[in-house]
CSV table of C-alpha atoms and ligand atoms in Angstrom, one decimal:
chain,number,residue,atom,x,y,z
A,461,MET,CA,15.5,-7.3,-13.8
A,462,THR,CA,16.9,-9.7,-16.5
A,463,ARG,CA,14.6,-10.9,-19.1
A,464,GLU,CA,15.1,-14.5,-17.9
A,465,ASP,CA,13.9,-13.4,-14.4
A,466,LEU,CA,11.0,-11.4,-15.8
A,467,HIS,CA,9.8,-14.4,-17.7
A,468,ALA,CA,10.2,-16.7,-14.8
A,469,ALA,CA,8.3,-14.3,-12.5
A,470,CYS,CA,5.4,-14.1,-15.1
A,471,ASP,CA,5.1,-17.8,-15.4
A,472,ARG,CA,5.5,-18.3,-11.6
A,473,ILE,CA,2.6,-16.0,-10.9
A,474,PHE,CA,0.2,-18.7,-12.0
A,475,ASP,CA,1.4,-21.1,-9.3
A,476,SER,CA,-1.2,-19.2,-7.1
A,477,GLN,CA,-4.5,-20.9,-7.0
A,478,SER,CA,-6.4,-17.6,-6.7
A,479,PRO,CA,-9.0,-16.9,-9.4
A,480,THR,CA,-8.0,-13.2,-9.2
A,481,LEU,CA,-4.4,-12.0,-9.6
A,482,THR,CA,-3.3,-8.5,-9.2
A,483,ILE,CA,0.1,-7.6,-10.9
A,484,GLU,CA,1.6,-4.4,-9.8
A,485,PHE,CA,4.8,-3.0,-11.4
A,486,GLN,CA,7.0,-0.8,-9.0
A,487,GLY,CA,10.3,0.7,-9.4
A,488,GLY,CA,12.3,3.0,-9.1
A,489,ASP,CA,9.8,4.0,-11.8
A,490,PRO,CA,8.5,1.2,-14.1
A,491,LEU,CA,7.7,3.6,-16.9
A,492,LEU,CA,11.6,4.1,-17.3
A,493,ARG,CA,11.4,0.5,-18.7
A,494,PHE,CA,8.1,0.5,-20.3
A,495,ASP,CA,9.4,-2.1,-22.8
A,496,LEU,CA,9.7,-4.6,-20.0
A,497,VAL,CA,6.3,-3.7,-18.4
A,498,ARG,CA,4.8,-4.4,-21.9
A,499,GLU,CA,6.6,-7.6,-22.3
A,500,ALA,CA,5.4,-8.8,-18.9
A,501,ILE,CA,1.8,-7.9,-19.4
A,502,GLU,CA,1.7,-9.6,-22.8
A,503,ARG,CA,3.4,-12.7,-21.6
A,504,ILE,CA,0.9,-12.9,-18.6
A,505,GLN,CA,-2.1,-12.2,-20.8
A,506,ILE,CA,-1.1,-14.9,-23.4
A,507,LYS,CA,-0.6,-17.5,-20.6
A,508,ASN,CA,-3.8,-16.6,-19.1
A,509,ARG,CA,-5.7,-17.6,-22.2
A,510,HIS,CA,-5.5,-21.1,-20.8
A,511,GLU,CA,-5.7,-20.2,-17.1
A,512,GLY,CA,-8.8,-18.0,-17.3
A,513,ARG,CA,-7.9,-15.8,-14.3
A,514,LEU,CA,-9.3,-12.5,-13.6
A,515,LEU,CA,-6.2,-10.2,-14.0
A,516,ARG,CA,-5.7,-6.7,-12.7
A,517,PHE,CA,-2.5,-4.7,-13.8
A,518,VAL,CA,-1.4,-1.8,-11.7
A,519,VAL,CA,1.6,0.5,-12.6
A,520,ALA,CA,3.0,2.4,-9.6
A,521,SER,CA,4.8,5.6,-11.0
A,522,THR,CA,5.5,9.2,-10.5
A,523,LEU,CA,3.9,9.5,-14.0
A,524,HIS,CA,6.6,11.8,-15.0
A,525,GLN,CA,7.5,9.8,-18.1
A,526,LEU,CA,3.9,9.0,-19.0
A,527,ASP,CA,3.2,9.8,-22.7
A,528,ASP,CA,0.2,9.3,-25.0
A,529,ALA,CA,1.5,6.1,-26.5
A,530,MET,CA,1.7,4.5,-22.9
A,531,CYS,CA,-1.8,5.8,-22.1
A,532,ALA,CA,-3.2,4.2,-25.3
A,533,TYR,CA,-1.5,1.0,-24.5
A,534,PHE,CA,-2.7,1.0,-20.9
A,535,ARG,CA,-6.2,1.7,-21.9
A,536,GLU,CA,-6.2,-1.2,-24.4
A,537,HIS,CA,-4.9,-3.6,-21.8
A,538,GLY,CA,-6.9,-2.4,-18.9
A,539,VAL,CA,-4.0,-1.3,-16.8
A,540,VAL,CA,-4.6,1.2,-13.9
A,541,LEU,CA,-2.1,3.7,-12.5
A,542,SER,CA,-1.1,4.5,-9.0
A,543,THR,CA,0.9,7.5,-8.1
A,544,SER,CA,2.0,9.7,-5.2
A,545,VAL,CA,0.6,13.0,-4.1
A,546,ASP,CA,1.7,14.1,-0.7
A,547,GLY,CA,-0.4,17.3,-0.7
A,548,PRO,CA,-0.3,20.8,-2.2
A,549,ALA,CA,2.7,21.7,-4.5
A,550,SER,CA,5.0,23.2,-1.9
A,551,LEU,CA,4.7,20.1,0.4
A,552,HIS,CA,5.0,17.5,-2.4
A,553,ASN,CA,8.1,19.4,-4.0
A,554,ARG,CA,9.6,19.5,-0.5
A,555,ASN,CA,9.1,15.8,0.1
A,556,ARG,CA,10.2,14.7,-3.4
A,557,PRO,CA,13.1,17.2,-4.3
A,558,LEU,CA,14.0,17.2,-7.9
A,559,PRO,CA,16.6,19.7,-9.5
A,560,GLY,CA,13.7,21.5,-11.3
A,561,ARG,CA,11.6,21.6,-8.1
A,562,ASP,CA,8.7,20.4,-10.3
A,563,ALA,CA,7.9,16.9,-9.0
A,564,TYR,CA,4.2,18.0,-8.2
A,565,GLU,CA,3.6,19.8,-11.6
A,566,ARG,CA,5.0,16.8,-13.6
A,567,THR,CA,2.9,14.3,-11.6
A,568,LEU,CA,-0.2,16.5,-12.1
A,569,ALA,CA,0.5,16.7,-15.8
A,570,GLY,CA,0.6,12.9,-15.8
A,571,ILE,CA,-2.6,12.6,-13.8
A,572,GLU,CA,-4.4,14.9,-16.4
A,573,ARG,CA,-3.0,13.1,-19.3
A,574,ALA,CA,-4.0,9.6,-17.8
A,575,ARG,CA,-7.5,10.8,-17.1
A,576,ARG,CA,-7.8,12.2,-20.6
A,577,TRP,CA,-6.9,8.9,-22.2
A,578,MET,CA,-8.0,6.2,-19.7
A,579,GLY,CA,-10.8,7.8,-17.8
A,580,HIS,CA,-11.1,9.7,-14.5
A,581,ASP,CA,-10.9,6.6,-12.3
A,582,ALA,CA,-7.8,4.9,-14.1
A,583,VAL,CA,-5.4,6.8,-11.7
A,584,SER,CA,-5.4,6.7,-7.9
A,585,ALA,CA,-2.9,8.4,-5.5
A,586,LEU,CA,-1.3,7.7,-2.2
A,587,MET,CA,0.2,10.1,0.3
A,588,THR,CA,3.0,9.6,2.8
A,589,THR,CA,3.1,11.7,6.0
A,590,THR,CA,6.4,13.3,6.7
A,591,LYS,CA,7.5,15.8,9.4
A,592,ALA,CA,6.8,18.7,7.0
A,593,SER,CA,3.1,17.2,6.5
A,594,LEU,CA,2.2,17.3,10.1
A,595,ALA,CA,1.1,21.0,10.2
A,596,HIS,CA,-1.0,20.7,7.0
A,597,PRO,CA,-3.6,17.9,7.5
A,598,GLU,CA,-6.5,20.1,6.2
A,599,ALA,CA,-4.6,21.3,3.1
A,600,ILE,CA,-3.6,17.8,2.2
A,601,VAL,CA,-7.2,16.6,2.4
A,602,ASP,CA,-8.4,19.6,0.5
A,603,GLU,CA,-5.9,18.9,-2.2
A,604,TYR,CA,-7.3,15.4,-2.8
A,605,VAL,CA,-10.8,17.0,-3.1
A,606,ARG,CA,-9.5,19.7,-5.5
A,607,LEU,CA,-7.9,17.0,-7.6
A,608,GLY,CA,-11.1,15.0,-7.7
A,609,PHE,CA,-9.9,11.8,-6.0
A,610,ALA,CA,-12.4,9.5,-4.3
A,611,GLU,CA,-10.0,8.1,-1.8
A,612,ILE,CA,-7.2,9.4,0.4
A,613,PHE,CA,-4.9,7.0,2.4
A,614,LEU,CA,-3.4,9.0,5.4
A,615,ARG,CA,-0.3,6.8,5.6
A,616,PRO,CA,2.6,7.1,8.3
A,617,LEU,CA,6.1,7.2,7.4
A,618,SER,CA,7.6,3.7,7.1
A,619,SER,CA,10.6,2.6,8.9
A,620,TYR,CA,12.4,1.2,5.8
A,621,GLY,CA,15.0,2.3,3.3
A,622,PHE,CA,15.1,6.0,2.5
A,623,ALA,CA,12.7,7.0,5.1
A,624,LYS,CA,14.6,5.1,7.8
A,625,ARG,CA,18.0,6.6,6.8
A,626,ASN,CA,16.4,10.2,6.9
A,627,GLN,CA,14.4,9.9,10.3
A,628,ALA,CA,16.0,13.0,11.6
A,629,LEU,CA,14.8,15.0,8.5
A,630,LEU,CA,11.4,13.2,7.9
A,631,GLY,CA,10.4,11.4,11.1
A,632,TYR,CA,8.2,12.3,14.0
A,633,ARG,CA,6.8,10.6,17.2
A,634,PRO,CA,3.7,8.4,17.0
A,635,ALA,CA,1.6,11.0,19.1
A,636,GLN,CA,2.4,13.5,16.3
A,637,PHE,CA,0.9,11.2,13.7
A,638,GLU,CA,-2.1,10.7,15.8
A,639,THR,CA,-2.8,14.4,16.1
A,640,PHE,CA,-2.3,14.7,12.4
A,641,TYR,CA,-4.6,11.9,11.6
A,642,ARG,CA,-7.4,13.1,13.9
A,643,ARG,CA,-7.4,16.5,12.1
A,644,ALA,CA,-7.3,15.1,8.7
A,645,PHE,CA,-9.9,12.6,9.4
A,646,GLU,CA,-12.2,15.4,10.7
A,647,ARG,CA,-11.5,17.2,7.4
A,648,VAL,CA,-12.5,14.1,5.4
A,649,LEU,CA,-15.8,14.0,7.4
A,650,HIS,CA,-16.2,17.7,6.7
A,651,TRP,CA,-16.2,17.1,3.0
A,652,ASN,CA,-18.5,14.1,3.3
A,653,ARG,CA,-21.0,16.4,5.1
A,654,GLN,CA,-20.7,18.7,2.2
A,655,GLY,CA,-21.7,15.9,-0.2
A,656,VAL,CA,-18.1,15.2,-1.4
A,657,PRO,CA,-17.7,11.3,-1.2
A,658,LEU,CA,-14.1,11.1,0.0
A,659,ARG,CA,-13.2,7.8,1.6
A,660,GLU,CA,-10.2,7.5,4.0
A,661,VAL,CA,-8.5,4.2,3.2
A,662,TYR,CA,-7.0,3.6,6.8
A,663,ALA,CA,-10.4,4.2,8.4
A,664,SER,CA,-11.9,1.8,5.9
A,665,ILE,CA,-9.5,-0.9,6.8
A,666,ILE,CA,-10.1,-0.4,10.5
A,667,LEU,CA,-13.8,-0.2,10.1
A,668,ASN,CA,-13.8,-3.3,7.9
A,669,LYS,CA,-12.2,-5.2,10.8
A,670,ILE,CA,-14.8,-3.8,13.3
A,671,LEU,CA,-18.1,-3.7,11.4
A,672,SER,CA,-17.9,-6.1,8.4
A,673,PRO,CA,-18.1,-9.9,8.5
A,674,PHE,CA,-16.2,-9.9,5.1
A,675,ASP,CA,-12.5,-9.3,5.6
A,676,SER,CA,-10.9,-7.0,3.0
A,677,GLY,CA,-7.7,-9.0,3.3
A,678,TYR,CA,-5.4,-6.1,4.4
A,679,VAL,CA,-2.1,-8.0,4.6
A,680,ASP,CA,-0.5,-6.1,7.6
A,681,LEU,CA,-3.3,-7.1,9.9
A,682,GLN,CA,-3.7,-10.7,8.9
A,683,SER,CA,-3.0,-13.6,11.3
A,684,PRO,CA,-1.0,-15.5,10.1
A,685,THR,CA,0.6,-12.8,8.0
A,686,GLY,CA,-0.5,-12.2,4.3
A,687,ALA,CA,3.2,-11.3,3.6
A,688,GLY,CA,4.4,-14.2,1.3
A,689,GLN,CA,0.9,-15.8,1.2
A,690,SER,CA,-1.3,-13.2,-0.4
A,691,VAL,CA,1.6,-11.0,-1.7
A,692,LEU,CA,4.8,-11.9,-3.4
A,693,VAL,CA,7.4,-9.3,-4.7
A,694,TYR,CA,9.6,-10.4,-7.6
A,695,ASN,CA,12.6,-8.0,-7.4
A,696,TYR,CA,15.2,-6.9,-9.9
A,697,ASP,CA,17.9,-8.4,-7.9
A,698,GLY,CA,16.6,-11.8,-8.9
A,699,TYR,CA,15.0,-12.8,-5.5
A,700,VAL,CA,11.4,-13.2,-4.3
A,701,TYR,CA,10.4,-11.3,-1.0
A,702,PRO,CA,7.2,-11.8,1.0
A,703,SER,CA,6.4,-8.0,0.8
A,704,ASP,CA,7.5,-4.7,-0.5
A,705,GLU,CA,8.7,-3.8,3.0
A,706,ALA,CA,10.9,-6.9,3.0
A,707,ARG,CA,12.1,-5.9,-0.4
A,708,MET,CA,13.0,-2.4,1.0
A,709,LEU,CA,14.9,-4.0,3.9
A,710,ALA,CA,17.1,-5.9,1.4
A,711,GLU,CA,17.8,-2.7,-0.3
A,712,SER,CA,19.3,-1.4,3.1
A,713,GLY,CA,21.4,-4.5,3.5
A,714,ASP,CA,19.1,-6.9,5.5
A,715,ILE,CA,18.5,-9.7,3.2
A,716,SER,CA,17.1,-12.0,5.9
A,717,LEU,CA,13.7,-12.1,4.5
A,718,ARG,CA,14.5,-13.4,1.0
A,719,LEU,CA,12.2,-16.3,0.3
A,720,GLY,CA,14.3,-17.7,-2.8
A,721,PRO,CA,15.4,-17.0,-6.2
A,722,ILE,CA,12.9,-16.0,-9.0
A,723,GLY,CA,11.8,-19.1,-10.6
A,724,THR,CA,11.4,-21.1,-7.3
A,725,PRO,CA,8.0,-22.8,-7.4
A,726,LEU,CA,5.4,-21.2,-5.1
A,727,ALA,CA,5.0,-24.3,-2.8
A,728,GLU,CA,8.8,-24.3,-2.3
A,729,LEU,CA,8.8,-20.6,-1.2
A,730,GLN,CA,5.9,-21.2,1.2
A,731,GLN,CA,7.7,-24.1,2.8
A,732,SER,CA,10.9,-22.0,3.2
A,733,ALA,CA,12.2,-21.4,6.7
A,734,VAL,CA,11.8,-17.7,6.3
A,735,GLN,CA,8.1,-18.0,5.3
A,736,GLN,CA,7.6,-20.5,8.3
A,737,ALA,CA,9.3,-18.0,10.6
A,738,LEU,CA,6.9,-15.3,9.4
A,739,ILE,CA,3.8,-17.4,10.0
A,740,GLU,CA,5.1,-18.4,13.4
A,741,ALA,CA,5.7,-14.7,14.5
A,742,SER,CA,2.4,-13.5,13.2
A,743,GLN,CA,-0.1,-15.7,14.9
A,744,VAL,CA,-2.0,-13.7,17.5
A,745,GLU,CA,-2.8,-16.9,19.6
A,746,ARG,CA,1.0,-17.7,19.7
A,747,VAL,CA,2.4,-14.3,20.4
A,748,ASP,CA,2.6,-13.3,24.0
A,749,ASP,CA,1.4,-9.8,24.0
A,750,CYS,CA,-1.3,-10.5,21.3
A,751,ARG,CA,-2.7,-13.5,23.2
A,752,THR,CA,-4.2,-11.2,25.8
A,753,CYS,CA,-4.8,-8.2,23.7
A,754,ALA,CA,-8.5,-6.9,23.4
A,755,PHE,CA,-7.9,-6.3,19.7
A,756,GLN,CA,-6.7,-9.7,18.8
A,757,SER,CA,-9.7,-10.6,16.6
A,758,TYR,CA,-9.0,-7.6,14.3
A,759,CYS,CA,-5.3,-7.2,14.5
A,760,ALA,CA,-2.0,-9.1,14.2
A,761,PRO,CA,1.6,-8.4,14.8
A,762,ASN,CA,3.7,-7.5,11.8
A,763,PRO,CA,7.0,-9.4,12.0
A,764,VAL,CA,8.5,-7.6,8.8
A,765,ASP,CA,8.0,-4.3,10.6
A,766,ALA,CA,9.5,-5.8,13.7
A,767,GLN,CA,12.6,-6.9,11.8
A,768,ALA,CA,12.9,-3.4,10.3
A,769,GLN,CA,12.6,-1.7,13.6
A,770,PHE,CA,14.6,-4.1,15.8
A,771,GLY,CA,16.3,-6.6,13.6
A,772,ARG,CA,14.1,-9.5,15.0
A,773,LEU,CA,11.0,-11.1,13.8
A,774,ASP,CA,9.9,-12.2,17.3
A,775,THR,CA,10.3,-8.7,18.9
A,776,PRO,CA,7.7,-8.4,21.7
A,777,ALA,CA,4.6,-6.9,19.9
A,778,LEU,CA,4.0,-4.1,22.4
A,779,GLU,CA,7.4,-2.6,21.7
A,780,THR,CA,6.7,-2.2,17.9
A,781,GLU,CA,5.5,1.0,16.2
A,782,HIS,CA,3.0,-1.2,14.3
A,783,CYS,CA,1.4,-2.4,17.5
A,784,GLN,CA,1.3,1.0,19.2
A,785,ARG,CA,-0.3,2.7,16.1
A,786,HIS,CA,-3.0,0.0,15.7
A,787,GLN,CA,-3.9,0.0,19.4
A,788,TRP,CA,-4.4,3.7,19.0
A,789,LEU,CA,-6.4,3.3,15.7
A,790,PHE,CA,-8.6,0.6,17.1
A,791,ASP,CA,-9.3,2.8,20.3
A,792,PHE,CA,-10.0,5.7,18.0
A,793,PHE,CA,-12.5,3.9,15.8
A,794,PHE,CA,-14.3,2.1,18.5
A,795,ASP,CA,-14.8,5.5,20.1
A,796,ALA,CA,-15.8,7.0,16.8
A,797,VAL,CA,-18.4,4.2,16.1
A,798,ARG,CA,-19.8,4.6,19.7
A,799,GLN,CA,-20.3,8.2,19.3
A,800,ALA,CA,-21.6,8.1,15.7
A,801,ASP,CA,-25.1,9.3,14.8
A,802,GLU,CA,-27.1,7.5,12.3
A,803,ASP,CA,-25.7,9.2,9.2
A,804,ARG,CA,-22.1,8.8,10.5
A,805,LEU,CA,-22.9,5.1,11.1
A,806,ASP,CA,-24.2,4.7,7.5
A,807,LEU,CA,-21.0,6.3,6.3
A,808,PHE,CA,-18.9,4.0,8.3
A,809,HIS,CA,-20.7,0.9,7.2
A,810,ALA,CA,-20.3,2.0,3.6
A,811,TRP,CA,-16.5,2.4,4.1
A,812,ALA,CA,-16.3,-0.8,5.9
A,813,ARG,CA,-17.4,-2.8,2.9
A,814,PRO,CA,-14.5,-4.6,1.1
A,815,THR,CA,-13.4,-3.0,-2.1
A,816,SER,CA,-10.7,-3.8,-4.5
A,817,SER,CA,-7.8,-3.9,-1.9
A,818,PRO,CA,-4.6,-1.8,-2.3
A,819,GLU,CA,-2.8,-4.9,-1.0
A,820,GLN,CA,-1.9,-7.0,-4.1
A,821,GLU,CA,-2.2,-10.6,-4.7
A,822,THR,CA,1.2,-10.6,-6.6
A,823,LEU,CA,3.7,-7.9,-7.1
A,824,CYS,CA,6.2,-7.9,-10.0
A,825,ASP,CA,9.0,-5.3,-9.6
A,826,ALA,CA,10.1,-4.5,-13.0
B,375,SF4,S1,-2.7,-4.4,19.1
B,375,SF4,FE1,-0.6,-5.1,19.3
B,375,SF4,S2,-0.9,-6.7,21.0
B,375,SF4,FE2,-2.8,-6.3,20.1
B,375,SF4,S3,-3.2,-7.9,18.5
B,375,SF4,FE3,-2.3,-5.9,17.5
B,375,SF4,S4,-0.1,-6.2,17.5
B,375,SF4,FE4,-1.0,-7.8,19.1
């Protein structure tokens, strides 16, 4: 990203009227350009002296480049870290190959360093389910417990970028993810019964929809979509995208979801033809399949996913992987709630409470 674009992105963030702004730096790996990350944080903090918003900074990174000076800076500026841990070393290193086959060891060293300098909760982790993960749901959950994380997000593989190009190597059928999820979820419950408070984030999102009157604002299930409205991505190519998935689509050659060049006022981006088309294609009451769906009060179609899977925002919802997965998840959790005893129901209600959402107000890709 050029310095000019970086400054314009930092300034435009304040076009949002939200009293709370989350700014997440993603890469590549943002720590490779720590100088730019620091410049952005300081510019935003200076501007915020007049704005008075509540700011939350997140750096998403492998943590391989993390050093003591960075940790000290992040601690001073209240920055938290997000990394990827796919499971035990053998699985993580297989999913994320490096010449030294030490991606796991280097990430773990980063987690330990971050915790030492910034406190135990300053770093969270995400996992991605690949074909290689399917046989190891219990080991993956156990790894999160061993590393002392309070949350695990059992995420399926996305249909974007690298993952889409490598479907044969990494991909699987939806039914295989369902079996994996059931087993991993059982393992999470097992640990909770042992007094280890591990929260599964996907369960929390669905239970929040079912059990809580306060929506946690999960972008992918909002109607109309939160993409472009509660999230914006300022990319290094000089353009603004409505979500990270839309940005990944552009990386693979489909630039149809660009909202406009960085520096465009927010009001103009939101009036853009692309944003209007996203809103149109994500309203449950206007989309044929969703209009008659039993889950329409909790769910919404995801036009960015539809564009990635079929090249059309208005693909019939029932054909999309997003719809099929969420139909299954809502069925699964309605059953789980119906069968829950009092203790399990207490746990589900605790998970259903909105927490600081992983879906960000504003993303800034350094
Ligand atoms: S489950 Fe499918 S049909 Fe139902 S609201 Fe969600 S996307 Fe629409």
